[in-house]
mmCIF file of C-alpha atoms in Angstrom:
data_model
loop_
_atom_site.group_PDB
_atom_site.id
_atom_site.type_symbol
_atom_site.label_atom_id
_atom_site.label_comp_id
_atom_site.label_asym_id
_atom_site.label_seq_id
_atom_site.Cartn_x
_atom_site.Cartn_y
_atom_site.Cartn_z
ATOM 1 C CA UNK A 1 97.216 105.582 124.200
ATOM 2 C CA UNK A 2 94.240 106.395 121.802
ATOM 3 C CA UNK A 3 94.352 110.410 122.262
ATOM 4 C CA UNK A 4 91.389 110.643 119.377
ATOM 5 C CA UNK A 5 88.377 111.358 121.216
ATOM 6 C CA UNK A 6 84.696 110.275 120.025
ATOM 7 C CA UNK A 7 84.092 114.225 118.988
ATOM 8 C CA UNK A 8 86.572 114.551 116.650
ATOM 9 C CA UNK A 9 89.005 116.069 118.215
ATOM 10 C CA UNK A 10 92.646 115.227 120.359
ATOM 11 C CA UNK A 11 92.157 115.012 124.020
ATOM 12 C CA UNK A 12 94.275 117.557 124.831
ATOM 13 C CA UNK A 13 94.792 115.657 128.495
ATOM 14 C CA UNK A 14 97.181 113.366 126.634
ATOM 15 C CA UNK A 15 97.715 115.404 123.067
ATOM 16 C CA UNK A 16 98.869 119.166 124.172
ATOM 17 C CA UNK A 17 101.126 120.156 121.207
ATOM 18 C CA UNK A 18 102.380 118.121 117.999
ATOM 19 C CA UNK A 19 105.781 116.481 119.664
ATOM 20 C CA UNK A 20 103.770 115.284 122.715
ATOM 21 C CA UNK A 21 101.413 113.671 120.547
ATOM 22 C CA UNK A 22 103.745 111.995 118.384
ATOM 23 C CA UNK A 23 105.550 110.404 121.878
ATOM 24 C CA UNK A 24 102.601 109.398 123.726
ATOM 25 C CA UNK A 25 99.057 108.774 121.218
ATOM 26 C CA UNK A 26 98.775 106.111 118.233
ATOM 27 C CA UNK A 27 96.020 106.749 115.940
ATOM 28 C CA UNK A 28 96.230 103.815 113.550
ATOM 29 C CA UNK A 29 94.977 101.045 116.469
ATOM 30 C CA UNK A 30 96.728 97.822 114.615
ATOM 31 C CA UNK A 31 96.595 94.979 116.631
ATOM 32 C CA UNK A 32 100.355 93.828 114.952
ATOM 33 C CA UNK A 33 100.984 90.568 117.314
ATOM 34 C CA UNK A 34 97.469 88.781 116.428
ATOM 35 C CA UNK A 35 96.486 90.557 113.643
ATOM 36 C CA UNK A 36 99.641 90.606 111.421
ATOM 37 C CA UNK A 37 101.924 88.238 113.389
ATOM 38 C CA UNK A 38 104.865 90.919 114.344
ATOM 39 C CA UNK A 39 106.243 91.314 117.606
ATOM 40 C CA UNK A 40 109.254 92.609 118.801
ATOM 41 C CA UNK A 41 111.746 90.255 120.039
ATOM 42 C CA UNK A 42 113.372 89.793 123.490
ATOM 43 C CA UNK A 43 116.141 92.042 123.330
ATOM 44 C CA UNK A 44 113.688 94.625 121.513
ATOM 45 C CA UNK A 45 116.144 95.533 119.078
ATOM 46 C CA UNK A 46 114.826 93.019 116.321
ATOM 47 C CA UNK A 47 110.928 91.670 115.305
ATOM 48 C CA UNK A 48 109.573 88.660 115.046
ATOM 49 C CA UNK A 49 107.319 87.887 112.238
ATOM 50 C CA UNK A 50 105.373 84.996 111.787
ATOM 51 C CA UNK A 51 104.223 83.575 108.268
ATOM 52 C CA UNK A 52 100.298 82.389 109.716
ATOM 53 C CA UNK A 53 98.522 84.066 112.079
ATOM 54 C CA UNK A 54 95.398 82.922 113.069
ATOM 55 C CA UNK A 55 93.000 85.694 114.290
ATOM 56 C CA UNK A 56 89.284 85.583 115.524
ATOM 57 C CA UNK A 57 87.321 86.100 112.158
ATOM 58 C CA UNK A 58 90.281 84.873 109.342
ATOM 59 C CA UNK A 59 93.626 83.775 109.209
ATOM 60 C CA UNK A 60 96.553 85.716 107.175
ATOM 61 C CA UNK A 61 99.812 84.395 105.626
ATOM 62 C CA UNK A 62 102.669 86.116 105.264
ATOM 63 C CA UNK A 63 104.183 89.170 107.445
ATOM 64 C CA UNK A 64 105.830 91.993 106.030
ATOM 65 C CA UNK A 65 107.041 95.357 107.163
ATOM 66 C CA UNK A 66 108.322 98.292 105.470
ATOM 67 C CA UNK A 67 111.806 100.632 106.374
ATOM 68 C CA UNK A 68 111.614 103.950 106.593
ATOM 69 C CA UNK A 69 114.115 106.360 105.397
ATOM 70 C CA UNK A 70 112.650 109.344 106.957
ATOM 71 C CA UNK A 71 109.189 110.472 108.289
ATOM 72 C CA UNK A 72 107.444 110.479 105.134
ATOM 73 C CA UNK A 73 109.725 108.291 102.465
ATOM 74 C CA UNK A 74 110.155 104.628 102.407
ATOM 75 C CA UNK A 75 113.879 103.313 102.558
ATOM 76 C CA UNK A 76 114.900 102.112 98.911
ATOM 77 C CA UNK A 77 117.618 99.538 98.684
ATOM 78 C CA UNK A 78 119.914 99.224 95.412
ATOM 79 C CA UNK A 79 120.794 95.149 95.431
ATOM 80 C CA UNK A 80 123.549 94.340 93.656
ATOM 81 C CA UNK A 81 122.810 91.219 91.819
ATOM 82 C CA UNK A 82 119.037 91.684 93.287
ATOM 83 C CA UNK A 83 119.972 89.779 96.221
ATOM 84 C CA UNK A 84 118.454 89.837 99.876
ATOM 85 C CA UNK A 85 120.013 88.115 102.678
ATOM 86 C CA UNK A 86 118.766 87.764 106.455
ATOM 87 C CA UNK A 87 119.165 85.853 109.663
ATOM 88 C CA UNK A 88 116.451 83.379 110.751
ATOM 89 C CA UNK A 89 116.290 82.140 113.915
ATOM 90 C CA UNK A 90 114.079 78.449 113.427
ATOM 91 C CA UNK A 91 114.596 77.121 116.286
ATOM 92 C CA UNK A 92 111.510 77.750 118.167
#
């Protein structure tokens, strides 16, 4: 739910104090799944991300996403060996 209203305000149907907002209004209006290629997966407790999406007006290549350690940090990892491993799932 968009809870920013055309006068520059929060509708205050869907927006009545800070924690509601937070639970039920997005502001930022990314269209991930076209746009950037990320959708969740089928168990929603992973994402997929593709490498090209092709949109309307342009195509974009490569996906990323960034962990968050808290509300207002990003989650730094210390590799050992500067080393990155993951599970991919190619077989669709």
């Amino acid at each position: 739910q968009n809870c920013y209203t055309n006068d520059d305000t929060w509708d205050p149907d869907f927006c009545s104090d800070p924690v509601t907002c937070a639970q039920t209004c997005s502001v930022e209006g990314a269209d991930y799944a076209s746009t950037y290629g990320v959708t969740t997966n089928s168990f929603k407790d992973g994402v997929n991300l593709k490498f090209v999406t092709k949109g309307q007006y342009s195509s974009n290549y490569g996906s990323r996403l960034y962990v968050m350690d808290s509300e207002d940090k990003y989650k730094m990892f210390r590799l050992k060996n500067r080393e990155f491993t993951f599970t991919v799932d190619d077989s669709t």
